[in-house]
Amino acid sequence: MSTIYVHPTTGADSASATGTQESPYQTAAYALFVSPDASIQVYKDATEESPAGYTEISASALKKAKKGAEALKKKEEKAKKAAEEKAAKEAEESAKMLEAMKITIVEDKSLPTASKIKMLDVADYIGKRVKVQGWIHRLRIQKGVAFVVLRDGTGYIQCVFSGDLANAYQTQQLTVESTLTILGTINKLPEGKSAPGGVELAADYYEVVGLAPSGKDSFTNQIAEDADPSLLLDRRHLTLRGETLSSVMKVRAAFLAAIRRVFQEERLSEVTPPCMVQTQVEGGSTLFKMDYYGEEAYLTQSSQLYLETVLPALGDVYCIQESFRAEKSHTRRHLSEYTHIEAELAFLDFDDLLTHIETVISKTVQYVLEDPIAGPLVKQLNPGFVAPKMPFKRMQYIEAIEWLNENGIPNEEGEKFTFGDDIAEAAERKMTDTIGVPILLNRFPVTIKSFYMKKCADDPRVTESVDVLMPTVGEITGGSMRIDNVEELLAGFKREGIDPAAYYWFIDQRIYGTCPHGGYGLGTERILAWLCNRFTVRDCSLYPRFSGRCKP
């Protein structure tokens, strides 16, 4: 019987130890696991009764060690079995992979020629062979079958791979966001099954156009749902592919098309004013300054002044382009760059302007909801949305501050509102959400409005101005009648401390054939936040720009 040595401090339970005095094991359990019939000598530290050294293991310690050795033996057997199973599985997978690599995907040229289509049109091709191209939105690969939900921007379609298509090596390597060309027949889904559009494509051939990364660089690892919002904005080019953001962008496209349609029906002409300017519209504190060939210039806050100059040439006009406001604001409804829809109309009065604004908004929303793509998306994004009905509630500024005071809503100083106070966003939102209908809030004091706004004939303290307020989002439109008298306009410049010299071309509109006129501006992103029930306007901009964010 061999003797094995155990030293609790200097020993080691590993293959590097030999069980000798020079190279002892650490535990008796491991010693018996290695040599079940061995005699165990255990090192004991010195005591008053005996010196330090090796002594034979006690009966109780030996019993405990035998149990430990049994446990180690079972663990080894379990690990061995797992390793054998893993090796067998790897061998099976390797064999499958070798078989898969032998499969060559070849198009059957005897099949009918496939019609190249967009996914939007799948309903028109049921029972027909088609070619679709797009990105893998979702992917599920099973034994003998693979399900691929393909996206092309116009819609989604579930494609089913079976037989060689499912078992081929290249199918096993597919990843989310890879791009494919797929040929096959579109069939209606059997009862009880579900897929986008109620159809699926039975694939008979496909090609990989571009394979997206897998592993740590995979698409899902780039934009995890719980990622920091700032990181998601850094990867906006990827997050736009998500169903929610892409849906908002589709509604945006339909909205812009709809409002152009309404403007055409209202006989307005579209123009494109400059974005680089040397005049201000909404106050100097929010101007983005730039060096324009050695001169000081700005990114436009509004195209209003330029639209006014076009009235004598083209009549009523509008533009849809970017405006810029250098507000260091991080509220959910502010952007530094936004798509500004602006219009100017000639020979009308204030009531005409209010009616025109509510008509444009109401008809535009109607057309969006009637759109076959955008309409269902609005209902999906905002199930409780109720389209505004004309006429909108008309509320004067003085009535608004009375309502706020009656309902215990204070101004920014925590006091009751008095005439001349600006109604801040929070109070305005509280009032609008409580009343619960679109409001044409009008006749604001001269002191809190822009220099170009016309005073009311019956009360020169207030202007013929209006903000359109919508429940849940607040102000989406602001407008007014414009001053059409030269002396009054110059007085407005003086009141605001603006040198009129740079505005000579704007002042000329009151000299060379003045007329009553008015206009307004709509914030595209704010309207979309209202339509699509988005918490922030940032979700409604392709690549949002705000303080601290100018990438990607």
XYZ file of C-alpha atoms in Angstrom:
552
model
C 0.000 0.000 0.000
C 1.483 3.321 -1.044
C 1.691 6.295 1.254
C 0.447 9.706 0.146
C 1.182 12.966 1.909
C -1.247 15.871 2.465
C -0.195 19.372 3.502
C -3.166 21.809 3.926
C -0.930 24.890 3.449
C 1.769 24.028 0.896
C -0.011 21.208 -0.928
C -1.867 21.406 -4.242
C -4.881 19.498 -5.532
C -3.717 19.384 -9.128
C -1.851 17.241 -11.604
C 1.320 19.192 -10.782
C 1.472 17.558 -7.308
C 2.702 13.954 -6.818
C 1.598 13.223 -3.251
C 5.170 12.924 -1.915
C 6.531 14.855 1.045
C 8.284 17.140 -1.418
C 5.100 17.628 -3.468
C 2.064 16.892 -1.262
C -1.641 17.213 -2.052
C -3.699 19.851 -0.282
C -6.687 17.720 0.834
C -7.158 14.118 1.857
C -10.261 13.902 -0.349
C -8.190 14.640 -3.452
C -5.490 12.189 -2.297
C -8.049 9.349 -2.057
C -9.595 10.440 -5.367
C -6.165 9.925 -6.993
C -5.206 6.784 -4.999
C -8.243 5.194 -3.293
C -6.211 2.487 -1.444
C -3.343 4.672 -0.293
C -2.282 5.304 3.312
C -2.775 8.994 4.100
C -0.248 11.014 6.102
C -1.465 14.502 7.062
C 0.843 17.345 8.135
C 0.026 18.765 11.584
C 1.401 21.951 13.049
C 3.336 21.718 16.363
C 1.362 21.643 19.612
C 2.309 21.462 23.298
C 1.930 17.663 23.179
C 3.702 16.940 19.831
C 6.112 18.482 17.352
C 5.170 19.491 13.793
C 5.186 16.722 11.201
C 3.196 14.117 9.273
C 0.899 11.724 11.154
C -1.580 9.101 10.020
C -5.020 10.503 9.211
C -7.648 10.046 11.945
C -10.621 7.727 11.442
C -13.141 10.576 11.373
C -11.041 12.605 8.915
C -10.613 9.498 6.749
C -14.382 8.956 6.650
C -14.913 12.579 5.599
C -12.151 12.307 2.998
C -13.762 9.208 1.454
C -17.041 11.120 1.001
C -15.129 13.990 -0.579
C -13.333 11.585 -2.910
C -16.675 10.107 -3.990
C -17.979 13.573 -4.763
C -14.881 14.348 -6.835
C -15.278 11.053 -8.697
C -18.909 11.852 -9.550
C -17.908 15.342 -10.644
C -15.232 13.876 -12.894
C -17.683 11.405 -14.402
C -20.203 14.172 -14.993
C -17.566 16.392 -16.630
C -16.389 13.457 -18.745
C -19.941 12.733 -19.868
C -20.538 16.419 -20.667
C -17.298 16.543 -22.622
C -18.277 13.419 -24.545
C -21.717 14.875 -25.285
C -20.160 18.168 -26.346
C -17.688 16.369 -28.573
C -20.492 14.287 -30.073
C -22.600 17.403 -30.649
C -19.672 19.250 -32.204
C -18.979 16.230 -34.393
C -22.657 16.168 -35.396
C -22.645 19.916 -36.071
C -19.407 19.563 -38.003
C -20.902 16.751 -40.061
C -24.037 18.833 -40.662
C -21.905 21.808 -41.619
C -19.882 19.674 -44.032
C -23.126 18.446 -45.547
C -24.478 21.996 -45.626
C -21.350 23.196 -47.420
C -21.975 20.602 -50.119
C -25.377 22.175 -50.872
C -25.315 24.567 -53.785
C -28.243 26.953 -54.083
C -29.163 27.183 -57.748
C -32.147 28.894 -59.308
C -34.528 26.616 -61.155
C -34.673 28.244 -64.583
C -37.759 26.211 -65.504
C -39.862 28.238 -63.047
C -41.832 31.262 -64.304
C -39.886 34.521 -64.491
C -40.109 36.357 -61.148
C -41.627 39.856 -61.116
C -39.492 42.339 -59.178
C -41.792 44.036 -56.664
C -41.833 46.216 -53.577
C -43.331 44.697 -50.433
C -46.026 47.331 -50.427
C -47.537 45.555 -53.437
C -47.495 41.924 -52.231
C -51.307 41.713 -52.084
C -51.388 42.155 -55.869
C -49.144 39.132 -56.486
C -50.719 36.317 -54.464
C -50.057 33.019 -56.204
C -47.356 34.562 -58.401
C -43.574 34.189 -58.426
C -41.820 37.391 -57.374
C -38.407 38.816 -56.537
C -38.076 40.854 -53.333
C -34.975 42.568 -51.984
C -34.292 43.991 -48.567
C -32.866 43.666 -45.077
C -33.407 40.810 -42.623
C -35.631 42.292 -39.923
C -36.155 39.074 -37.966
C -34.628 35.621 -38.362
C -35.458 32.157 -37.019
C -33.558 29.087 -38.246
C -34.854 25.633 -37.267
C -34.127 22.082 -38.386
C -35.114 21.904 -42.035
C -36.850 25.287 -42.122
C -35.917 28.957 -41.769
C -38.186 31.975 -41.339
C -36.903 35.337 -42.589
C -38.891 38.556 -42.157
C -37.542 40.843 -44.873
C -37.901 44.634 -44.871
C -37.481 46.970 -47.848
C -38.732 50.278 -46.428
C -42.178 49.944 -47.995
C -43.213 46.996 -45.858
C -42.374 43.585 -44.424
C -42.840 40.046 -45.707
C -42.211 36.678 -44.072
C -40.158 34.373 -46.309
C -40.013 30.632 -45.670
C -36.917 28.621 -46.626
C -37.263 24.831 -46.711
C -35.217 21.858 -47.929
C -31.816 22.780 -49.329
C -32.515 26.503 -48.899
C -32.904 26.025 -45.144
C -30.071 23.526 -44.750
C -27.446 25.303 -46.864
C -24.322 26.580 -45.112
C -24.933 30.192 -46.173
C -28.381 30.066 -44.535
C -26.837 28.966 -41.231
C -24.585 32.043 -41.378
C -27.372 34.588 -41.951
C -27.658 37.484 -39.494
C -30.148 40.246 -38.733
C -29.746 43.251 -41.088
C -28.035 41.183 -43.797
C -29.385 42.070 -47.251
C -30.941 39.424 -49.500
C -32.540 38.950 -52.892
C -35.271 36.318 -52.547
C -37.338 34.648 -55.273
C -40.462 32.674 -54.558
C -44.235 32.473 -54.628
C -46.510 34.602 -52.463
C -49.194 32.589 -50.688
C -51.988 33.461 -48.309
C -51.342 32.244 -44.771
C -53.154 29.139 -43.530
C -55.837 29.619 -40.875
C -54.444 30.247 -37.410
C -51.065 31.545 -38.579
C -49.934 35.159 -38.590
C -47.339 37.161 -40.511
C -47.052 40.721 -41.890
C -49.789 41.374 -44.443
C -51.379 37.957 -43.889
C -49.143 36.382 -46.557
C -45.807 34.613 -46.782
C -43.301 34.020 -49.538
C -42.364 30.393 -50.187
C -38.777 30.913 -51.336
C -37.273 28.817 -54.126
C -33.995 30.728 -54.477
C -32.069 33.510 -52.763
C -28.777 35.355 -52.854
C -26.862 37.115 -50.096
C -26.161 40.707 -51.156
C -24.412 41.792 -47.946
C -23.787 39.757 -44.785
C -24.046 41.770 -41.543
C -21.684 40.992 -38.622
C -22.479 38.409 -35.953
C -21.288 38.002 -32.367
C -20.297 41.098 -30.390
C -20.582 43.287 -33.500
C -24.079 42.092 -34.343
C -26.810 44.633 -35.010
C -28.737 43.782 -31.833
C -25.632 44.404 -29.725
C -25.187 47.813 -31.337
C -28.632 49.122 -30.357
C -29.812 47.180 -27.318
C -33.259 48.309 -26.118
C -31.967 49.311 -22.688
C -29.039 51.325 -24.100
C -28.404 54.889 -22.936
C -30.452 57.400 -25.018
C -27.267 59.299 -25.902
C -25.727 56.109 -27.300
C -28.860 55.460 -29.347
C -28.569 58.974 -30.781
C -24.912 58.283 -31.644
C -26.188 55.258 -33.575
C -29.218 56.987 -35.024
C -28.319 55.598 -38.455
C -29.083 52.147 -37.022
C -31.969 52.983 -34.673
C -33.901 54.457 -37.621
C -34.317 50.874 -38.849
C -36.541 50.072 -35.866
C -40.271 49.720 -36.433
C -41.294 52.739 -34.323
C -38.878 55.331 -35.667
C -39.287 54.188 -39.264
C -43.072 54.396 -38.823
C -42.799 57.988 -37.572
C -40.652 58.869 -40.595
C -43.257 57.358 -42.932
C -45.976 59.428 -41.270
C -43.691 62.453 -41.627
C -43.354 61.862 -45.370
C -47.126 61.512 -45.734
C -47.703 64.650 -43.642
C -45.406 66.774 -45.812
C -47.060 65.423 -48.966
C -50.505 66.104 -47.488
C -49.786 69.689 -46.491
C -48.365 70.401 -49.934
C -51.588 69.027 -51.381
C -53.631 71.323 -49.128
C -51.545 74.363 -50.043
C -52.066 73.547 -53.706
C -55.812 73.292 -53.141
C -55.679 76.650 -51.327
C -53.797 78.129 -54.329
C -50.487 78.819 -52.564
C -47.230 78.645 -54.533
C -44.137 76.992 -53.060
C -40.923 79.037 -52.938
C -37.445 78.441 -51.483
C -36.115 81.424 -49.494
C -32.455 81.590 -48.410
C -31.196 79.954 -45.207
C -28.153 82.263 -44.915
C -29.357 85.713 -43.906
C -28.237 89.001 -42.341
C -31.485 89.877 -40.549
C -33.293 88.506 -37.525
C -36.945 87.594 -37.122
C -37.405 86.150 -33.630
C -34.787 88.006 -31.553
C -31.005 88.110 -31.605
C -30.444 85.782 -28.644
C -31.298 82.686 -30.664
C -29.270 83.434 -33.801
C -26.575 81.073 -35.064
C -23.854 83.424 -36.292
C -21.507 82.583 -39.153
C -18.712 84.179 -41.157
C -20.010 84.817 -44.646
C -16.962 85.776 -46.730
C -15.841 88.198 -44.039
C -19.327 89.520 -43.274
C -21.478 88.572 -40.299
C -24.437 86.402 -41.252
C -26.846 84.004 -39.572
C -28.726 80.803 -40.148
C -32.343 81.804 -40.607
C -34.794 81.672 -37.716
C -37.714 82.001 -40.113
C -38.364 82.628 -43.810
C -41.296 84.919 -43.074
C -39.733 88.197 -44.167
C -38.686 86.756 -47.503
C -42.100 85.179 -48.075
C -43.688 88.598 -47.622
C -41.559 89.977 -50.445
C -42.943 87.358 -52.852
C -46.611 88.224 -52.338
C -46.698 90.939 -55.039
C -45.048 88.573 -57.523
C -46.751 85.217 -56.892
C -49.644 85.907 -54.569
C -50.091 83.595 -51.587
C -46.944 81.530 -50.964
C -45.418 78.944 -48.651
C -42.114 77.207 -48.030
C -40.971 74.024 -46.307
C -37.366 74.212 -45.158
C -35.112 74.201 -42.130
C -35.068 76.973 -39.531
C -32.491 77.334 -36.781
C -32.806 78.543 -33.196
C -29.756 78.745 -30.907
C -31.718 77.959 -27.745
C -29.731 76.047 -25.134
C -32.882 74.232 -24.194
C -33.233 70.535 -23.444
C -37.017 70.417 -23.241
C -38.839 67.679 -25.071
C -40.293 70.111 -27.627
C -37.240 72.117 -28.673
C -34.762 71.519 -31.478
C -31.928 73.696 -32.761
C -32.826 72.749 -36.332
C -36.362 71.944 -37.384
C -38.463 71.689 -40.522
C -40.431 74.918 -40.681
C -43.626 75.124 -42.735
C -44.407 78.797 -43.322
C -47.025 80.623 -45.352
C -47.897 84.237 -46.163
C -51.192 85.387 -47.618
C -52.261 88.743 -49.061
C -55.529 90.693 -48.953
C -57.145 88.993 -45.962
C -58.211 89.949 -42.453
C -57.459 88.287 -39.100
C -60.587 86.117 -39.153
C -59.684 84.941 -42.654
C -56.223 83.994 -41.380
C -57.603 82.003 -38.429
C -60.008 80.123 -40.684
C -57.226 79.393 -43.172
C -54.939 77.995 -40.437
C -57.567 75.649 -39.017
C -58.489 74.555 -42.540
C -54.885 73.703 -43.395
C -54.370 71.737 -40.183
C -57.698 69.886 -40.356
C -57.435 68.929 -44.030
C -53.795 67.901 -43.703
C -54.587 65.578 -40.794
C -57.551 64.191 -42.743
C -55.338 63.378 -45.730
C -52.711 61.736 -43.513
C -55.338 59.529 -41.884
C -56.718 58.611 -45.310
C -53.262 57.646 -46.570
C -53.057 53.827 -46.993
C -49.619 53.708 -45.357
C -49.594 56.573 -42.858
C -53.197 56.204 -41.680
C -52.777 52.726 -40.139
C -49.403 53.761 -38.705
C -50.958 56.736 -36.869
C -53.600 54.410 -35.406
C -50.868 51.971 -34.384
C -48.647 54.645 -32.825
C -51.469 56.689 -31.337
C -54.594 54.521 -30.869
C -56.471 57.270 -29.036
C -55.844 59.995 -31.634
C -58.859 62.130 -32.468
C -58.691 64.307 -35.576
C -59.403 68.009 -34.907
C -62.750 69.314 -36.037
C -63.494 72.797 -37.307
C -64.069 75.326 -35.997
C -61.305 75.337 -33.368
C -61.977 77.006 -30.032
C -61.021 80.685 -30.208
C -59.642 82.078 -26.938
C -58.170 85.533 -26.434
C -55.018 86.008 -24.363
C -56.975 87.974 -21.739
C -59.452 85.086 -21.448
C -56.573 82.638 -21.075
C -54.979 84.440 -18.130
C -58.406 84.710 -16.483
C -58.848 80.920 -16.952
C -55.391 80.246 -15.501
C -56.081 82.445 -12.469
C -59.501 80.874 -11.887
C -57.934 77.409 -12.003
C -55.080 78.267 -9.643
C -52.282 77.985 -12.183
C -49.590 80.595 -11.370
C -47.153 82.429 -13.623
C -43.405 81.737 -13.608
C -42.964 83.823 -10.437
C -45.609 81.768 -8.656
C -48.043 84.694 -8.706
C -51.380 85.290 -10.394
C -51.178 86.214 -14.065
C -51.475 89.883 -14.944
C -51.827 91.461 -18.373
C -48.480 91.400 -20.175
C -47.198 88.177 -18.608
C -45.883 85.598 -21.024
C -47.739 82.308 -20.609
C -44.969 79.763 -20.102
C -45.072 76.288 -21.590
C -46.104 74.447 -18.429
C -49.127 76.679 -17.751
C -50.083 76.706 -21.427
C -49.914 72.896 -21.590
C -51.947 72.506 -18.401
C -54.671 74.742 -19.777
C -54.709 73.081 -23.202
C -54.738 69.536 -21.832
C -57.521 70.425 -19.381
C -59.725 72.045 -22.019
C -58.912 69.103 -24.298
C -59.603 70.630 -27.721
C -57.513 72.577 -30.257
C -57.302 76.246 -29.288
C -56.620 79.311 -31.419
C -55.094 81.447 -28.634
C -55.084 85.001 -29.995
C -54.639 88.731 -29.408
C -51.362 88.657 -27.449
C -49.945 91.860 -25.911
C -47.645 93.967 -28.091
C -44.923 93.741 -25.438
C -44.458 89.982 -25.758
C -44.760 89.671 -29.528
C -42.500 90.429 -32.495
C -41.995 93.885 -33.980
C -43.783 93.071 -37.248
C -47.159 92.062 -35.769
C -50.144 94.286 -36.436
C -51.969 95.898 -33.518
C -55.683 95.327 -33.081
C -57.759 98.311 -34.194
C -60.099 98.022 -31.197
C -57.291 97.623 -28.613
C -53.766 98.845 -29.505
C -52.341 97.033 -26.454
C -52.724 93.692 -28.259
C -51.796 92.264 -31.648
C -53.634 90.318 -34.307
C -51.589 87.265 -33.390
C -52.383 83.597 -32.802
C -50.848 80.406 -31.406
C -52.468 77.076 -32.228
C -52.447 74.852 -29.147
C -53.059 71.110 -29.295
C -53.759 68.815 -26.344
C -50.732 66.714 -25.220
C -48.208 68.724 -27.280
C -48.947 72.430 -26.806
C -48.109 75.054 -29.400
C -47.695 73.761 -32.957
C -48.351 76.936 -34.941
C -47.801 80.642 -34.481
C -48.911 83.427 -36.776
C -50.215 86.958 -37.095
C -51.342 89.721 -39.363
C -48.322 91.783 -40.397
C -47.873 95.528 -40.058
C -48.637 97.056 -43.478
C -47.885 100.695 -42.618
C -44.326 102.042 -43.022
C -44.386 104.405 -40.026
C -45.836 101.755 -37.737
C -43.231 99.214 -38.880
C -40.379 101.655 -38.257
C -41.790 102.304 -34.794
C -41.693 98.536 -34.193
C -38.018 98.425 -35.197
C -37.280 101.296 -32.824
C -39.167 99.644 -29.965
C -37.059 96.478 -30.355
C -33.806 98.396 -30.838
C -33.306 97.038 -34.377
C -31.483 99.076 -37.014
C -33.895 99.173 -39.977
C -31.115 99.781 -42.534
C -30.568 96.062 -43.224
C -34.304 95.609 -43.708
C -34.673 98.060 -46.593
C -36.015 95.323 -48.874
C -38.589 94.311 -46.274
C -39.673 97.910 -45.643
C -40.128 98.410 -49.408
C -43.109 96.049 -49.296
C -44.990 98.806 -47.431
C -43.897 101.462 -49.947
C -44.379 99.821 -53.342
C -47.995 98.731 -53.014
C -48.776 97.778 -49.433
C -51.695 95.490 -48.589
C -53.195 93.724 -45.578
C -51.409 90.419 -45.185
C -50.662 87.739 -42.624
C -48.877 84.472 -42.180
C -47.837 81.683 -39.855
C -45.309 78.963 -39.211
C -45.851 75.318 -38.302
C -43.266 73.165 -36.559
C -43.279 69.852 -38.431
C -41.763 67.892 -35.545
C -44.271 69.232 -33.010
C -47.206 68.304 -35.229
C -45.746 64.830 -35.697
C -45.272 64.434 -31.930
C -48.985 65.196 -31.594
C -50.002 62.889 -34.452
C -47.760 59.959 -33.480
C -47.964 60.314 -29.690
C -44.219 60.825 -29.228
C -42.929 62.100 -25.899
C -40.258 64.253 -27.549
C -39.913 66.030 -30.883
C -36.490 64.372 -31.192
C -38.287 61.184 -32.207
C -39.834 63.078 -35.117
C -36.614 64.399 -36.642
C -34.412 62.234 -38.854
C -31.188 63.335 -37.144
C -32.181 65.636 -34.254
C -30.037 68.658 -33.500
C -30.143 70.299 -30.084
C -27.716 71.812 -27.595
C -24.781 69.402 -27.340
C -25.877 67.190 -30.238
C -24.645 67.634 -33.814
C -23.787 64.055 -34.795
C -23.916 61.772 -36.645
